[in-house]
C-alpha cells in the first residue's frame, strides 16, 4: 500500500477498428501499469501499453465464464490502492451498456480517483461503417439505443416497448441476436409497420463486418439464413434504406480479407497501412517489443569522442536518450559529432526530434559508400543489438572503422497470444527476416490454401530455403506492389 492511490482510467476502446481508439485512450494506455481488458475485436491496441505493463483479461472466452463483476471491481481498486495506474479497457463506450457506471461507483466508494475516457460506441459506428446514418433530415430526426438482452415476450421486461416502438425514428438494439424474433414481433405489435427497413450488423467497423438487411417482418429469417453471430446489433428505421447508396466499407478492394504480416521492425509497416486502406484486416506477428539496453558507464565519453554518430533506425535515438536519462544526462551529451541516418525514415525521425542530419542516403543499402567520413575518424553505430553489421562492413571496405554501440534489443512480445494461422487468407513476407520470424512463430508453416506472397527474389529465396512455400512475388520490391498483388489474387471476400 502506498499513501496515494493510482488513478483508474475507464477507457472506451471503440467498436473494433483500432483506429477508432481516442487519443486520450492511447495516452492512458501508454502510462498504464496494469490493463484490465474485455474481449476486444482487435487486441493490437494492447501493444500501446508499456512493455512491462501487466495485462489482465477479464472477458468471456468460449466455454469459460467471464470474471464476475464484483471481482473486476476489486481488481481495479486493489491495483490502484497499490499506487498503480490502471486502465480499464472496454469495447465501444464505457458508459453504454458497459457496466462502467458500476465500476466507477465502486471506485468512488473506495476512495480511488478515476477518469472516464469515452469511446466511439458501436451503436453509432457500426451503422456508419455499414453506410447507415442513424439520423438523416430525410428519414429520421431521433434515435434510441436499447438493450436487446431482455426478452420482450416476458411480462417483467424493464424496457418500455410501447414507448420505444413509437418514441424514436431509428431504433438500435445491442445484444439483440438471441431475442431478435421477440423484438421484431413486439415492435410490430406496438405499431411499427412490418415493412419498416431493418439491418443486422455483425462485427461492425472490422474487416469481418457482415450486414444483412430486410424488413421487420423478414429480417429474422434472413439473419438465420446468413448465420450471423455476436457481436451484432440491430438497426430499425427508414435510414436503413440509405445503405443501398452509402455502403462504402464492404466495397473496398480487400474488404473482409485477413492478412498476416510477420514483422521485425519497431514501427508499423507501410504494407500494413496500405492493406488496411484497402479494407483488409491485418495481424502483425510476432509483435516485437523493443527493450533499451543498459548504458555502458563510459557512454558520455564515447559520444564526445565520436566524429560521426550513425543512427541505424528511428528507435535508436529514443533508446539512446533513455540510456542518457538513466545516467542523469540528456541530448546535450551528443556533443559536436556529425549525424548520419541509415534510411529516410530514420532521417525524418531525427529531424522531427530537432537534430540536423548531415548525411542520409535515400537507400539504406548504399549507406557505407557515401558517408563522408575520413579514414582515422571515429564512427559510432547506434542501433539494434547485432543489427548494424552490414553498415560496419560497408565502412570497413573503405578503410573507416566503425564501433557498434547497441542501444536496444528486439524481443518477441509473447504477452499477447498468437492468432490461429488458419484464420488468414494470406501471409506476407516483406523481408528475409520476416520469413525467419514467421517460422519461429509458426513452425508448421502456412496453412493449406493460404496465399503466400513475398516482396522480391531475395526474400523468396530465403523463404524457400527455409522450406516455406511462396505463391507469388511482387512485380517490384515495394509495399504498394505487394498490396496490388494480393488484391489481384484475392479480391474482396464473399459477403453474407
Ligand atoms: N459499450 C459498448 C456496448 C457493450 S454491449 C459500445 O458502446 O459499443 C455489447 C454489445 O454491443 C454487443 O452485444 C453488440 O450488440 C454490440 N457491439 C459491440 N461491438 C460491436 C460491433 N463491432 N458490431 C456490432 N455490434 C457490436
PDB file of N, CA, C and O in Angstrom, residues 281-337:
ATOM      1  N   UNK A 281      -8.094  -6.787 -43.015  1.00  0.00           N
ATOM      2  CA  UNK A 281      -7.759  -6.877 -41.593  1.00  0.00           C
ATOM      3  C   UNK A 281      -6.359  -7.462 -41.520  1.00  0.00           C
ATOM      4  O   UNK A 281      -6.057  -8.444 -42.190  1.00  0.00           O
ATOM      5  N   UNK A 282      -5.512  -6.870 -40.715  1.00  0.00           N
ATOM      6  CA  UNK A 282      -4.140  -7.357 -40.669  1.00  0.00           C
ATOM      7  C   UNK A 282      -3.788  -7.762 -39.248  1.00  0.00           C
ATOM      8  O   UNK A 282      -4.327  -7.225 -38.295  1.00  0.00           O
ATOM      9  N   UNK A 283      -2.907  -8.716 -39.134  1.00  0.00           N
ATOM     10  CA  UNK A 283      -2.336  -9.030 -37.832  1.00  0.00           C
ATOM     11  C   UNK A 283      -0.833  -9.018 -38.034  1.00  0.00           C
ATOM     12  O   UNK A 283      -0.323  -9.625 -38.966  1.00  0.00           O
ATOM     13  N   UNK A 284      -0.153  -8.286 -37.195  1.00  0.00           N
ATOM     14  CA  UNK A 284       1.294  -8.223 -37.294  1.00  0.00           C
ATOM     15  C   UNK A 284       1.872  -9.109 -36.213  1.00  0.00           C
ATOM     16  O   UNK A 284       1.744  -8.806 -35.032  1.00  0.00           O
ATOM     17  N   UNK A 285       2.454 -10.199 -36.604  1.00  0.00           N
ATOM     18  CA  UNK A 285       3.049 -11.086 -35.609  1.00  0.00           C
ATOM     19  C   UNK A 285       4.399 -11.577 -36.105  1.00  0.00           C
ATOM     20  O   UNK A 285       4.620 -11.631 -37.297  1.00  0.00           O
ATOM     21  N   UNK A 286       5.275 -12.001 -35.251  1.00  0.00           N
ATOM     22  CA  UNK A 286       5.144 -11.764 -33.831  1.00  0.00           C
ATOM     23  C   UNK A 286       5.315 -10.278 -33.541  1.00  0.00           C
ATOM     24  O   UNK A 286       6.188  -9.644 -34.120  1.00  0.00           O
ATOM     25  N   UNK A 287       4.492  -9.730 -32.685  1.00  0.00           N
ATOM     26  CA  UNK A 287       4.647  -8.328 -32.335  1.00  0.00           C
ATOM     27  C   UNK A 287       5.901  -8.213 -31.490  1.00  0.00           C
ATOM     28  O   UNK A 287       6.064  -8.898 -30.502  1.00  0.00           O
ATOM     29  N   UNK A 288       6.792  -7.366 -31.939  1.00  0.00           N
ATOM     30  CA  UNK A 288       8.051  -7.238 -31.224  1.00  0.00           C
ATOM     31  C   UNK A 288       7.988  -6.081 -30.259  1.00  0.00           C
ATOM     32  O   UNK A 288       7.343  -5.091 -30.518  1.00  0.00           O
ATOM     33  N   UNK A 289       8.675  -6.222 -29.157  1.00  0.00           N
ATOM     34  CA  UNK A 289       8.816  -5.044 -28.325  1.00  0.00           C
ATOM     35  C   UNK A 289      10.290  -4.736 -28.205  1.00  0.00           C
ATOM     36  O   UNK A 289      11.145  -5.615 -28.304  1.00  0.00           O
ATOM     37  N   UNK A 290      10.571  -3.475 -28.014  1.00  0.00           N
ATOM     38  CA  UNK A 290      11.937  -3.058 -28.000  1.00  0.00           C
ATOM     39  C   UNK A 290      12.340  -2.776 -26.561  1.00  0.00           C
ATOM     40  O   UNK A 290      11.624  -2.105 -25.831  1.00  0.00           O
ATOM     41  N   UNK A 291      13.452  -3.344 -26.134  1.00  0.00           N
ATOM     42  CA  UNK A 291      13.930  -3.114 -24.770  1.00  0.00           C
ATOM     43  C   UNK A 291      15.241  -2.352 -24.851  1.00  0.00           C
ATOM     44  O   UNK A 291      16.171  -2.764 -25.553  1.00  0.00           O
ATOM     45  N   UNK A 292      15.299  -1.220 -24.161  1.00  0.00           N
ATOM     46  CA  UNK A 292      16.531  -0.434 -24.149  1.00  0.00           C
ATOM     47  C   UNK A 292      17.586  -1.188 -23.346  1.00  0.00           C
ATOM     48  O   UNK A 292      17.307  -1.702 -22.262  1.00  0.00           O
ATOM     49  N   UNK A 293      18.797  -1.260 -23.897  1.00  0.00           N
ATOM     50  CA  UNK A 293      19.871  -1.987 -23.212  1.00  0.00           C
ATOM     51  C   UNK A 293      20.475  -1.097 -22.127  1.00  0.00           C
ATOM     52  O   UNK A 293      20.401   0.132 -22.216  1.00  0.00           O
ATOM     53  N   UNK A 294      21.094  -1.694 -21.099  1.00  0.00           N
ATOM     54  CA  UNK A 294      21.738  -0.867 -20.069  1.00  0.00           C
ATOM     55  C   UNK A 294      22.853  -0.025 -20.709  1.00  0.00           C
ATOM     56  O   UNK A 294      23.549  -0.487 -21.622  1.00  0.00           O
ATOM     57  N   UNK A 295      23.012   1.201 -20.244  1.00  0.00           N
ATOM     58  CA  UNK A 295      24.024   2.085 -20.832  1.00  0.00           C
ATOM     59  C   UNK A 295      25.406   1.694 -20.334  1.00  0.00           C
ATOM     60  O   UNK A 295      25.573   1.424 -19.147  1.00  0.00           O
ATOM     61  N   UNK A 296      26.392   1.658 -21.229  1.00  0.00           N
ATOM     62  CA  UNK A 296      27.758   1.468 -20.730  1.00  0.00           C
ATOM     63  C   UNK A 296      28.161   2.707 -19.908  1.00  0.00           C
ATOM     64  O   UNK A 296      27.729   3.815 -20.226  1.00  0.00           O
ATOM     65  N   UNK A 297      28.971   2.499 -18.867  1.00  0.00           N
ATOM     66  CA  UNK A 297      29.298   3.617 -17.970  1.00  0.00           C
ATOM     67  C   UNK A 297      30.032   4.739 -18.706  1.00  0.00           C
ATOM     68  O   UNK A 297      29.897   5.909 -18.373  1.00  0.00           O
ATOM     69  N   UNK A 298      30.795   4.361 -19.764  1.00  0.00           N
ATOM     70  CA  UNK A 298      31.570   5.399 -20.459  1.00  0.00           C
ATOM     71  C   UNK A 298      30.809   5.994 -21.648  1.00  0.00           C
ATOM     72  O   UNK A 298      31.409   6.587 -22.539  1.00  0.00           O
ATOM     73  N   UNK A 299      29.483   5.822 -21.658  1.00  0.00           N
ATOM     74  CA  UNK A 299      28.681   6.315 -22.793  1.00  0.00           C
ATOM     75  C   UNK A 299      28.960   7.794 -23.115  1.00  0.00           C
ATOM     76  O   UNK A 299      29.238   8.125 -24.272  1.00  0.00           O
ATOM     77  N   UNK A 300      28.910   8.699 -22.115  1.00  0.00           N
ATOM     78  CA  UNK A 300      29.141  10.111 -22.447  1.00  0.00           C
ATOM     79  C   UNK A 300      30.507  10.339 -23.111  1.00  0.00           C
ATOM     80  O   UNK A 300      30.606  11.083 -24.089  1.00  0.00           O
ATOM     81  N   UNK A 301      31.556   9.666 -22.621  1.00  0.00           N
ATOM     82  CA  UNK A 301      32.900   9.845 -23.206  1.00  0.00           C
ATOM     83  C   UNK A 301      32.924   9.350 -24.643  1.00  0.00           C
ATOM     84  O   UNK A 301      33.530   9.959 -25.521  1.00  0.00           O
ATOM     85  N   UNK A 302      32.246   8.212 -24.890  1.00  0.00           N
ATOM     86  CA  UNK A 302      32.262   7.663 -26.252  1.00  0.00           C
ATOM     87  C   UNK A 302      31.550   8.604 -27.206  1.00  0.00           C
ATOM     88  O   UNK A 302      31.948   8.760 -28.360  1.00  0.00           O
ATOM     89  N   UNK A 303      30.488   9.230 -26.741  1.00  0.00           N
ATOM     90  CA  UNK A 303      29.750  10.152 -27.611  1.00  0.00           C
ATOM     91  C   UNK A 303      30.604  11.380 -27.921  1.00  0.00           C
ATOM     92  O   UNK A 303      30.703  11.822 -29.073  1.00  0.00           O
ATOM     93  N   UNK A 304      31.248  11.909 -26.896  1.00  0.00           N
ATOM     94  CA  UNK A 304      32.062  13.120 -27.094  1.00  0.00           C
ATOM     95  C   UNK A 304      33.243  12.822 -28.020  1.00  0.00           C
ATOM     96  O   UNK A 304      33.627  13.655 -28.839  1.00  0.00           O
ATOM     97  N   UNK A 305      33.764  11.590 -27.928  1.00  0.00           N
ATOM     98  CA  UNK A 305      34.931  11.243 -28.739  1.00  0.00           C
ATOM     99  C   UNK A 305      34.599  10.901 -30.182  1.00  0.00           C
ATOM    100  O   UNK A 305      35.502  10.685 -30.990  1.00  0.00           O
ATOM    101  N   UNK A 306      33.323  10.851 -30.534  1.00  0.00           N
ATOM    102  CA  UNK A 306      32.965  10.401 -31.885  1.00  0.00           C
ATOM    103  C   UNK A 306      32.957  11.567 -32.869  1.00  0.00           C
ATOM    104  O   UNK A 306      32.550  12.679 -32.529  1.00  0.00           O
ATOM    105  N   UNK A 307      33.417  11.296 -34.113  1.00  0.00           N
ATOM    106  CA  UNK A 307      33.297  12.296 -35.178  1.00  0.00           C
ATOM    107  C   UNK A 307      31.946  12.163 -35.870  1.00  0.00           C
ATOM    108  O   UNK A 307      31.377  13.125 -36.336  1.00  0.00           O
ATOM    109  N   UNK A 308      31.447  10.891 -35.966  1.00  0.00           N
ATOM    110  CA  UNK A 308      30.146  10.630 -36.590  1.00  0.00           C
ATOM    111  C   UNK A 308      29.293   9.771 -35.677  1.00  0.00           C
ATOM    112  O   UNK A 308      29.769   8.772 -35.148  1.00  0.00           O
ATOM    113  N   UNK A 309      28.057  10.186 -35.507  1.00  0.00           N
ATOM    114  CA  UNK A 309      27.080   9.312 -34.843  1.00  0.00           C
ATOM    115  C   UNK A 309      26.130   8.814 -35.925  1.00  0.00           C
ATOM    116  O   UNK A 309      25.489   9.620 -36.606  1.00  0.00           O
ATOM    117  N   UNK A 310      26.083   7.501 -36.090  1.00  0.00           N
ATOM    118  CA  UNK A 310      25.216   6.921 -37.125  1.00  0.00           C
ATOM    119  C   UNK A 310      24.028   6.239 -36.443  1.00  0.00           C
ATOM    120  O   UNK A 310      24.207   5.306 -35.657  1.00  0.00           O
ATOM    121  N   UNK A 311      22.825   6.737 -36.734  1.00  0.00           N
ATOM    122  CA  UNK A 311      21.620   6.131 -36.158  1.00  0.00           C
ATOM    123  C   UNK A 311      21.049   5.144 -37.171  1.00  0.00           C
ATOM    124  O   UNK A 311      20.740   5.525 -38.297  1.00  0.00           O
ATOM    125  N   UNK A 312      20.917   3.892 -36.766  1.00  0.00           N
ATOM    126  CA  UNK A 312      20.539   2.880 -37.753  1.00  0.00           C
ATOM    127  C   UNK A 312      19.031   2.690 -37.876  1.00  0.00           C
ATOM    128  O   UNK A 312      18.569   2.041 -38.796  1.00  0.00           O
ATOM    129  N   UNK A 313      18.250   3.230 -36.932  1.00  0.00           N
ATOM    130  CA  UNK A 313      16.796   3.123 -37.038  1.00  0.00           C
ATOM    131  C   UNK A 313      16.181   4.229 -36.191  1.00  0.00           C
ATOM    132  O   UNK A 313      16.852   4.792 -35.317  1.00  0.00           O
ATOM    133  N   UNK A 314      14.893   4.542 -36.446  1.00  0.00           N
ATOM    134  CA  UNK A 314      14.267   5.617 -35.674  1.00  0.00           C
ATOM    135  C   UNK A 314      14.297   5.343 -34.170  1.00  0.00           C
ATOM    136  O   UNK A 314      14.468   6.256 -33.366  1.00  0.00           O
ATOM    137  N   UNK A 315      14.183   4.058 -33.795  1.00  0.00           N
ATOM    138  CA  UNK A 315      14.151   3.724 -32.375  1.00  0.00           C
ATOM    139  C   UNK A 315      15.484   3.933 -31.679  1.00  0.00           C
ATOM    140  O   UNK A 315      15.543   3.988 -30.445  1.00  0.00           O
ATOM    141  N   UNK A 316      16.567   4.046 -32.470  1.00  0.00           N
ATOM    142  CA  UNK A 316      17.898   4.150 -31.856  1.00  0.00           C
ATOM    143  C   UNK A 316      18.047   5.434 -31.048  1.00  0.00           C
ATOM    144  O   UNK A 316      18.631   5.435 -29.965  1.00  0.00           O
ATOM    145  N   UNK A 317      17.502   6.535 -31.562  1.00  0.00           N
ATOM    146  CA  UNK A 317      17.626   7.803 -30.839  1.00  0.00           C
ATOM    147  C   UNK A 317      16.872   7.732 -29.516  1.00  0.00           C
ATOM    148  O   UNK A 317      17.387   8.112 -28.467  1.00  0.00           O
ATOM    149  N   UNK A 318      15.645   7.195 -29.584  1.00  0.00           N
ATOM    150  CA  UNK A 318      14.852   7.101 -28.350  1.00  0.00           C
ATOM    151  C   UNK A 318      15.582   6.266 -27.300  1.00  0.00           C
ATOM    152  O   UNK A 318      15.648   6.637 -26.130  1.00  0.00           O
ATOM    153  N   UNK A 319      16.118   5.137 -27.737  1.00  0.00           N
ATOM    154  CA  UNK A 319      16.799   4.256 -26.778  1.00  0.00           C
ATOM    155  C   UNK A 319      18.036   4.952 -26.213  1.00  0.00           C
ATOM    156  O   UNK A 319      18.309   4.885 -25.010  1.00  0.00           O
ATOM    157  N   UNK A 320      18.774   5.663 -27.075  1.00  0.00           N
ATOM    158  CA  UNK A 320      19.974   6.357 -26.605  1.00  0.00           C
ATOM    159  C   UNK A 320      19.599   7.423 -25.567  1.00  0.00           C
ATOM    160  O   UNK A 320      20.240   7.551 -24.521  1.00  0.00           O
ATOM    161  N   UNK A 321      18.519   8.170 -25.855  1.00  0.00           N
ATOM    162  CA  UNK A 321      18.107   9.222 -24.910  1.00  0.00           C
ATOM    163  C   UNK A 321      17.674   8.609 -23.579  1.00  0.00           C
ATOM    164  O   UNK A 321      17.928   9.171 -22.517  1.00  0.00           O
ATOM    165  N   UNK A 322      17.058   7.431 -23.665  1.00  0.00           N
ATOM    166  CA  UNK A 322      16.653   6.764 -22.431  1.00  0.00           C
ATOM    167  C   UNK A 322      17.892   6.351 -21.625  1.00  0.00           C
ATOM    168  O   UNK A 322      17.927   6.485 -20.403  1.00  0.00           O
ATOM    169  N   UNK A 323      18.914   5.856 -22.348  1.00  0.00           N
ATOM    170  CA  UNK A 323      20.162   5.479 -21.661  1.00  0.00           C
ATOM    171  C   UNK A 323      20.789   6.694 -20.980  1.00  0.00           C
ATOM    172  O   UNK A 323      21.239   6.632 -19.844  1.00  0.00           O
ATOM    173  N   UNK A 324      20.791   7.822 -21.712  1.00  0.00           N
ATOM    174  CA  UNK A 324      21.401   9.038 -21.157  1.00  0.00           C
ATOM    175  C   UNK A 324      20.637   9.509 -19.924  1.00  0.00           C
ATOM    176  O   UNK A 324      21.231   9.921 -18.935  1.00  0.00           O
ATOM    177  N   UNK A 325      19.310   9.400 -20.019  1.00  0.00           N
ATOM    178  CA  UNK A 325      18.492   9.826 -18.884  1.00  0.00           C
ATOM    179  C   UNK A 325      18.858   9.029 -17.635  1.00  0.00           C
ATOM    180  O   UNK A 325      18.962   9.573 -16.535  1.00  0.00           O
ATOM    181  N   UNK A 326      19.097   7.718 -17.862  1.00  0.00           N
ATOM    182  CA  UNK A 326      19.479   6.857 -16.742  1.00  0.00           C
ATOM    183  C   UNK A 326      20.798   7.295 -16.110  1.00  0.00           C
ATOM    184  O   UNK A 326      21.065   7.017 -14.941  1.00  0.00           O
ATOM    185  N   UNK A 327      21.636   7.978 -16.905  1.00  0.00           N
ATOM    186  CA  UNK A 327      22.927   8.433 -16.370  1.00  0.00           C
ATOM    187  C   UNK A 327      22.831   9.880 -15.886  1.00  0.00           C
ATOM    188  O   UNK A 327      23.839  10.528 -15.593  1.00  0.00           O
ATOM    189  N   UNK A 328      21.606  10.390 -15.859  1.00  0.00           N
ATOM    190  CA  UNK A 328      21.427  11.774 -15.410  1.00  0.00           C
ATOM    191  C   UNK A 328      21.836  12.787 -16.474  1.00  0.00           C
ATOM    192  O   UNK A 328      22.135  13.948 -16.167  1.00  0.00           O
ATOM    193  N   UNK A 329      21.905  12.360 -17.732  1.00  0.00           N
ATOM    194  CA  UNK A 329      22.317  13.273 -18.813  1.00  0.00           C
ATOM    195  C   UNK A 329      21.168  13.443 -19.797  1.00  0.00           C
ATOM    196  O   UNK A 329      20.113  12.823 -19.666  1.00  0.00           O
ATOM    197  N   UNK A 330      21.363  14.268 -20.817  1.00  0.00           N
ATOM    198  CA  UNK A 330      20.314  14.458 -21.815  1.00  0.00           C
ATOM    199  C   UNK A 330      20.918  14.671 -23.200  1.00  0.00           C
ATOM    200  O   UNK A 330      22.097  14.392 -23.413  1.00  0.00           O
ATOM    201  N   UNK A 331      20.122  15.217 -24.102  1.00  0.00           N
ATOM    202  CA  UNK A 331      20.510  15.327 -25.508  1.00  0.00           C
ATOM    203  C   UNK A 331      21.801  16.134 -25.697  1.00  0.00           C
ATOM    204  O   UNK A 331      22.531  15.946 -26.665  1.00  0.00           O
ATOM    205  N   UNK A 332      22.133  16.986 -24.739  1.00  0.00           N
ATOM    206  CA  UNK A 332      23.365  17.780 -24.881  1.00  0.00           C
ATOM    207  C   UNK A 332      24.607  16.904 -24.884  1.00  0.00           C
ATOM    208  O   UNK A 332      25.667  17.308 -25.350  1.00  0.00           O
ATOM    209  N   UNK A 333      24.489  15.663 -24.370  1.00  0.00           N
ATOM    210  CA  UNK A 333      25.639  14.763 -24.346  1.00  0.00           C
ATOM    211  C   UNK A 333      26.040  14.309 -25.750  1.00  0.00           C
ATOM    212  O   UNK A 333      27.096  13.717 -25.930  1.00  0.00           O
ATOM    213  N   UNK A 334      25.196  14.563 -26.757  1.00  0.00           N
ATOM    214  CA  UNK A 334      25.545  14.134 -28.111  1.00  0.00           C
ATOM    215  C   UNK A 334      26.741  14.922 -28.648  1.00  0.00           C
ATOM    216  O   UNK A 334      27.402  14.491 -29.577  1.00  0.00           O
ATOM    217  N   UNK A 335      27.022  16.075 -28.079  1.00  0.00           N
ATOM    218  CA  UNK A 335      28.236  16.803 -28.426  1.00  0.00           C
ATOM    219  C   UNK A 335      28.228  17.333 -29.838  1.00  0.00           C
ATOM    220  O   UNK A 335      27.175  17.615 -30.413  1.00  0.00           O
ATOM    221  N   UNK A 336      29.412  17.429 -30.421  1.00  0.00           N
ATOM    222  CA  UNK A 336      29.561  18.145 -31.685  1.00  0.00           C
ATOM    223  C   UNK A 336      29.697  17.209 -32.879  1.00  0.00           C
ATOM    224  O   UNK A 336      30.016  17.647 -33.978  1.00  0.00           O
ATOM    225  N   UNK A 337      29.474  15.926 -32.691  1.00  0.00           N
ATOM    226  CA  UNK A 337      29.661  14.969 -33.785  1.00  0.00           C
ATOM    227  C   UNK A 337      28.699  15.257 -34.935  1.00  0.00           C
ATOM    228  O   UNK A 337      27.627  15.826 -34.728  1.00  0.00           O
TER     229      UNK A 337
END
